[in-house]
């Protein structure tokens, strides 16, 4: 069972205690996956049911081929820009000087700013979350050919809750493929249905944890028994698709990706929309909040 | 172009100079892929043509389910045996104390000895190589769940030629799946058709190279330009199959595999049959031959 340190000044008990526990616990999700509140929207009932059941939904072609070319060129430009490479928002590969991620792309690039405000993304996010939304995080994830490293299994919400103070599971990520995502070049792996269970992880968040965790996460990752149980119960879906395809997934999906040793780079844009009713508070289990470029505390995108 | 150091005492020039060259060169294969010489055999004409064209051939069920259970139990026993774990023939994972490979399994275990002499394997190897065969190498490759590391792109023949003194491309590997091989747990990736080209790699073989290369190979691996060209020309096949399935592949196939972060371990047995007409000589590009357990200098299995 979980053990939490309760603060008498905190009026309500944390429903998702993590990194304050002595061993792994599983907590059933309290929130809906698809929220009521908005009427209309581009997602069909079938799609909403799939998202509710699996915790994710894929689109073969959310972005048109000519737009992909433009976004790809912009990302290449950004990766080559010495100022952006030197920016603290750029994270390198653990074993090389290649770019692994660039955060807050919508503030670095006008092209990216236009994309994250695009109704094809925003309207889908609003429909899932049932309110107006704002951008919690945006980033480009690059997995270069030959030695692009992976991301170990994790729930984004576990980190966002512990380190950023996100109260509830009311955020949705949209990942847009700028290159073809094959089974062999480090595609996203999701355990469908895993979003219904919160995995509280032992291990205290170290000070400045994000500086290492964005390269290789070690705190806030589930134990092997949990992953084995989840994989046996839910299976593992490998999400592939051509450039221009996209995946929406719930903040609490158990997901990860393996390294990419193929010559085919894998570059995705990743935008997290949070409900305006789910604004960040103080971190639930970290000495200090992470920087704004990782977890925005801005006002709603539109409302 | 390649530059080789020729020894006036060597009567014939090495057709596949590697690790003596200053930069990468591509040399067209001289030998057949499917050799004439044997009559009859279990492989159908269609299968032989596929093997000739792609350099590999898969079998959905070469080994029966009850046999898989027995082999799996034997491998588990071997991995748990402290004498085998301490044996120099056992190679650990680079970042943990898990077993990565056990070499010469047919001399360590009677069960494995029986398998490598099984006509289902031996007759197929004889048919491809056109002569009697013997075992050049046998091993179990384990890719444990969560942190099983991969094998970077390489041609086996490049190493066997440089470090073991194998004269010609007249060996065939048979890999037998003891667990299900999925796209997501570190499956074998092969570039079909790559077996027609020898990639001579720069970089001198260090003394005792096998001690590190069996954990993580760095010398004898092709350069990025070669791999990009090969992947564009040949594509990448990901070889999946249930436990009991098998893959035969040519000694000069360009192949590799990514890490396994899933909870599903991947365990394969791997037997290399060499033609009795292709006996090892002195290494072509290494200070000393590798130990017998990696590259056997024994007499033919049967003849």
Coordinates of C-alpha atoms in Angstrom, one line a residue, chain B residues 43-286:
Chain B
X43 CA 14.8 -27.1 -49.2
X44 CA 12.5 -26.5 -52.1
X45 CA 13.6 -24.7 -55.3
X46 CA 11.6 -21.7 -54.3
X47 CA 13.3 -21.6 -50.9
X48 CA 16.7 -21.8 -52.5
X49 CA 15.9 -19.0 -54.9
X50 CA 14.7 -16.8 -52.0
X51 CA 17.8 -17.6 -50.0
X52 CA 20.0 -16.8 -53.1
X53 CA 18.2 -13.5 -53.7
X54 CA 17.7 -12.2 -50.1
X55 CA 20.6 -13.9 -48.3
X56 CA 18.2 -15.4 -45.8
X57 CA 15.2 -17.6 -45.4
X58 CA 12.7 -18.0 -42.5
X59 CA 10.8 -21.1 -41.3
X60 CA 7.7 -20.6 -39.3
X61 CA 8.1 -23.8 -37.4
X62 CA 11.5 -25.6 -37.7
X63 CA 11.3 -26.9 -34.1
X64 CA 8.2 -28.3 -32.4
X65 CA 6.6 -26.7 -29.4
X66 CA 7.5 -29.5 -27.0
X67 CA 11.1 -29.3 -28.1
X68 CA 11.1 -25.6 -27.5
X69 CA 10.0 -26.2 -24.0
X70 CA 12.9 -28.6 -23.4
X71 CA 15.4 -26.3 -25.0
X72 CA 14.2 -23.3 -23.1
X73 CA 14.4 -25.2 -19.8
X74 CA 17.9 -26.3 -20.7
X75 CA 19.0 -22.7 -21.4
X76 CA 17.4 -21.5 -18.2
X77 CA 19.4 -24.2 -16.3
X78 CA 22.6 -23.2 -18.1
X79 CA 22.1 -19.5 -17.3
X80 CA 21.5 -20.3 -13.6
X81 CA 24.6 -22.6 -13.3
X82 CA 27.3 -20.7 -11.5
X83 CA 30.0 -22.7 -13.3
X84 CA 28.6 -21.7 -16.7
X85 CA 28.2 -18.1 -15.6
X86 CA 31.9 -18.0 -14.5
X87 CA 33.0 -19.8 -17.7
X88 CA 35.0 -17.6 -20.2
X89 CA 32.5 -18.8 -22.9
X90 CA 29.8 -16.7 -21.2
X91 CA 29.5 -13.1 -22.1
X92 CA 27.7 -10.6 -19.9
X93 CA 25.6 -7.6 -20.9
X94 CA 27.6 -4.4 -21.1
X95 CA 25.5 -2.6 -18.5
X96 CA 24.3 -5.3 -16.1
X97 CA 25.4 -8.7 -14.9
X98 CA 22.8 -10.5 -17.0
X99 CA 24.0 -13.2 -19.5
X100 CA 24.2 -11.8 -23.1
X101 CA 25.7 -14.9 -24.9
X102 CA 26.9 -18.3 -24.1
X103 CA 29.3 -19.7 -26.7
X104 CA 30.0 -23.3 -27.7
X105 CA 26.7 -24.5 -26.2
X106 CA 27.0 -27.8 -28.1
X107 CA 30.1 -28.7 -26.0
X108 CA 28.5 -27.4 -22.7
X109 CA 25.2 -29.2 -23.0
X110 CA 24.2 -32.6 -24.3
X111 CA 20.8 -31.2 -25.2
X112 CA 22.3 -28.5 -27.3
X113 CA 24.8 -31.1 -28.9
X114 CA 21.8 -33.1 -30.1
X115 CA 20.2 -30.0 -31.5
X116 CA 23.2 -28.8 -33.6
X117 CA 23.5 -32.3 -35.1
X118 CA 19.8 -32.5 -35.9
X119 CA 19.2 -33.3 -39.6
X120 CA 16.6 -30.5 -39.8
X121 CA 19.5 -28.1 -39.4
X122 CA 22.5 -30.0 -40.8
X123 CA 20.7 -31.1 -44.0
X124 CA 19.7 -27.6 -44.8
X125 CA 23.2 -26.3 -44.2
X126 CA 24.7 -29.0 -46.4
X127 CA 22.2 -28.2 -49.2
X128 CA 23.1 -24.5 -49.2
X129 CA 26.9 -25.0 -48.9
X130 CA 27.1 -28.0 -51.3
X131 CA 29.4 -30.1 -49.1
X132 CA 29.6 -31.7 -45.7
X133 CA 29.7 -29.1 -43.0
X134 CA 31.0 -28.6 -39.5
X135 CA 30.2 -26.3 -36.7
X136 CA 32.2 -23.1 -36.8
X137 CA 30.4 -21.5 -33.9
X138 CA 27.4 -22.2 -31.6
X139 CA 25.9 -19.8 -29.1
X140 CA 22.8 -18.8 -27.2
X141 CA 22.0 -15.1 -27.6
X142 CA 19.8 -13.8 -24.7
X143 CA 18.3 -10.4 -24.9
X144 CA 16.7 -10.1 -21.5
X145 CA 13.6 -7.9 -21.0
X146 CA 13.9 -4.2 -19.9
X147 CA 17.6 -3.7 -20.7
X148 CA 18.8 -6.3 -23.3
X149 CA 21.3 -4.5 -25.5
X150 CA 21.4 -4.8 -29.3
X151 CA 24.0 -5.8 -31.8
X152 CA 25.1 -3.0 -34.2
X153 CA 25.1 -3.5 -37.9
X154 CA 27.8 -5.9 -39.1
X155 CA 28.6 -8.8 -41.5
X156 CA 29.6 -11.9 -39.6
X157 CA 32.0 -12.8 -42.5
X158 CA 33.9 -9.6 -42.1
X159 CA 34.8 -10.6 -38.6
X160 CA 35.3 -14.3 -39.3
X161 CA 37.6 -13.5 -42.2
X162 CA 39.6 -10.8 -40.4
X163 CA 39.8 -12.4 -37.0
X164 CA 39.3 -16.2 -37.6
X165 CA 40.8 -16.7 -41.0
X166 CA 37.7 -17.9 -42.8
X167 CA 38.7 -17.8 -46.4
X168 CA 35.4 -17.6 -48.3
X169 CA 31.7 -16.8 -47.9
X170 CA 30.7 -20.4 -47.5
X171 CA 29.1 -20.6 -44.1
X172 CA 25.5 -20.4 -43.1
X173 CA 23.9 -19.4 -39.8
X174 CA 20.8 -20.9 -38.4
X175 CA 19.0 -18.9 -35.7
X176 CA 16.3 -20.7 -33.7
X177 CA 13.8 -18.6 -31.7
X178 CA 13.2 -20.0 -28.2
X179 CA 10.9 -17.1 -27.3
X180 CA 8.5 -15.2 -29.5
X181 CA 10.4 -12.6 -31.6
X182 CA 8.3 -9.5 -32.0
X183 CA 9.0 -6.3 -33.8
X184 CA 9.4 -4.7 -30.4
X185 CA 11.7 -6.9 -28.5
X186 CA 14.9 -6.6 -30.4
X187 CA 14.2 -8.8 -33.5
X188 CA 16.9 -9.5 -36.1
X189 CA 17.1 -6.9 -38.8
X190 CA 18.6 -7.9 -42.2
X191 CA 19.2 -5.9 -45.3
X192 CA 18.0 -8.3 -48.0
X193 CA 20.5 -8.6 -50.8
X194 CA 23.3 -7.1 -48.9
X195 CA 25.1 -10.4 -48.9
X196 CA 26.3 -9.7 -52.4
X197 CA 28.7 -6.9 -51.3
X198 CA 31.7 -7.2 -49.0
X199 CA 32.2 -4.0 -47.0
X200 CA 35.9 -3.6 -46.1
X201 CA 36.2 -1.6 -42.9
X202 CA 39.1 0.6 -41.8
X203 CA 40.5 0.2 -38.3
X204 CA 43.1 -2.3 -37.1
X205 CA 41.9 -5.2 -34.9
X206 CA 43.2 -4.6 -31.4
X207 CA 44.8 -7.5 -29.5
X208 CA 42.1 -9.5 -27.6
X209 CA 39.4 -7.6 -29.5
X210 CA 36.8 -10.3 -28.9
X211 CA 36.7 -9.6 -25.2
X212 CA 35.1 -6.2 -25.9
X213 CA 33.5 -6.8 -29.3
X214 CA 31.3 -9.6 -28.1
X215 CA 29.7 -7.1 -25.7
X216 CA 29.7 -4.1 -28.1
X217 CA 31.3 -4.2 -31.5
X218 CA 33.1 -1.1 -32.7
X219 CA 35.8 -2.3 -35.1
X220 CA 34.6 -4.0 -38.3
X221 CA 31.3 -2.1 -38.5
X222 CA 30.4 -0.2 -41.6
X223 CA 30.4 3.5 -41.9
X224 CA 27.2 5.5 -41.9
X225 CA 27.4 6.3 -45.7
X226 CA 27.6 2.6 -46.5
X227 CA 24.6 1.8 -44.2
X228 CA 22.5 4.6 -45.6
X229 CA 23.3 3.4 -49.2
X230 CA 22.5 -0.2 -48.3
X231 CA 19.3 0.7 -46.5
X232 CA 18.1 2.8 -49.4
X233 CA 19.0 0.1 -51.9
X234 CA 17.9 -3.0 -50.0
X235 CA 15.5 -1.9 -47.3
X236 CA 15.4 -3.4 -43.9
X237 CA 13.6 -6.7 -43.1
X238 CA 12.6 -7.3 -39.5
X239 CA 12.5 -11.0 -38.8
X240 CA 9.7 -12.0 -36.4
X241 CA 8.3 -15.4 -35.5
X242 CA 7.0 -17.5 -32.7
X243 CA 9.1 -19.7 -30.6
X244 CA 10.3 -22.6 -32.7
X245 CA 10.6 -20.5 -35.8
X246 CA 14.0 -20.2 -37.5
X247 CA 16.1 -18.1 -39.9
X248 CA 19.0 -19.3 -42.1
X249 CA 21.2 -16.5 -43.2
X250 CA 24.3 -16.1 -45.3
X251 CA 27.6 -15.2 -43.6
X252 CA 27.9 -11.9 -45.4
X253 CA 24.4 -10.5 -44.6
X254 CA 24.4 -7.0 -43.2
X255 CA 22.4 -7.4 -40.0
X256 CA 21.9 -6.1 -36.5
X257 CA 19.3 -5.7 -33.8
X258 CA 18.1 -3.0 -31.5
X259 CA 17.8 -3.1 -27.7
X260 CA 14.9 -4.8 -25.9
X261 CA 13.2 -2.6 -23.4
X262 CA 10.0 -4.6 -23.4
X263 CA 9.3 -7.1 -20.5
X264 CA 9.4 -10.0 -23.1
X265 CA 12.9 -11.6 -23.1
X266 CA 14.2 -12.7 -26.5
X267 CA 16.3 -15.9 -26.5
X268 CA 17.7 -17.4 -29.6
X269 CA 20.1 -20.3 -30.4
X270 CA 22.5 -19.6 -33.1
X271 CA 24.5 -22.3 -35.0
X272 CA 27.0 -21.5 -37.7
X273 CA 27.8 -24.3 -40.2
X274 CA 30.9 -23.9 -42.3
X275 CA 31.8 -25.9 -45.4
X276 CA 34.5 -28.5 -44.9
X277 CA 36.1 -27.0 -48.0
X278 CA 36.3 -23.6 -46.2
X279 CA 38.5 -24.5 -43.2
X280 CA 40.0 -21.7 -41.3
X281 CA 43.5 -20.4 -41.9
X282 CA 45.5 -17.8 -40.1
X283 CA 43.5 -14.6 -39.4
X284 CA 43.6 -12.2 -42.4
X285 CA 43.7 -9.1 -40.2
X286 CA 44.2 -9.8 -36.5

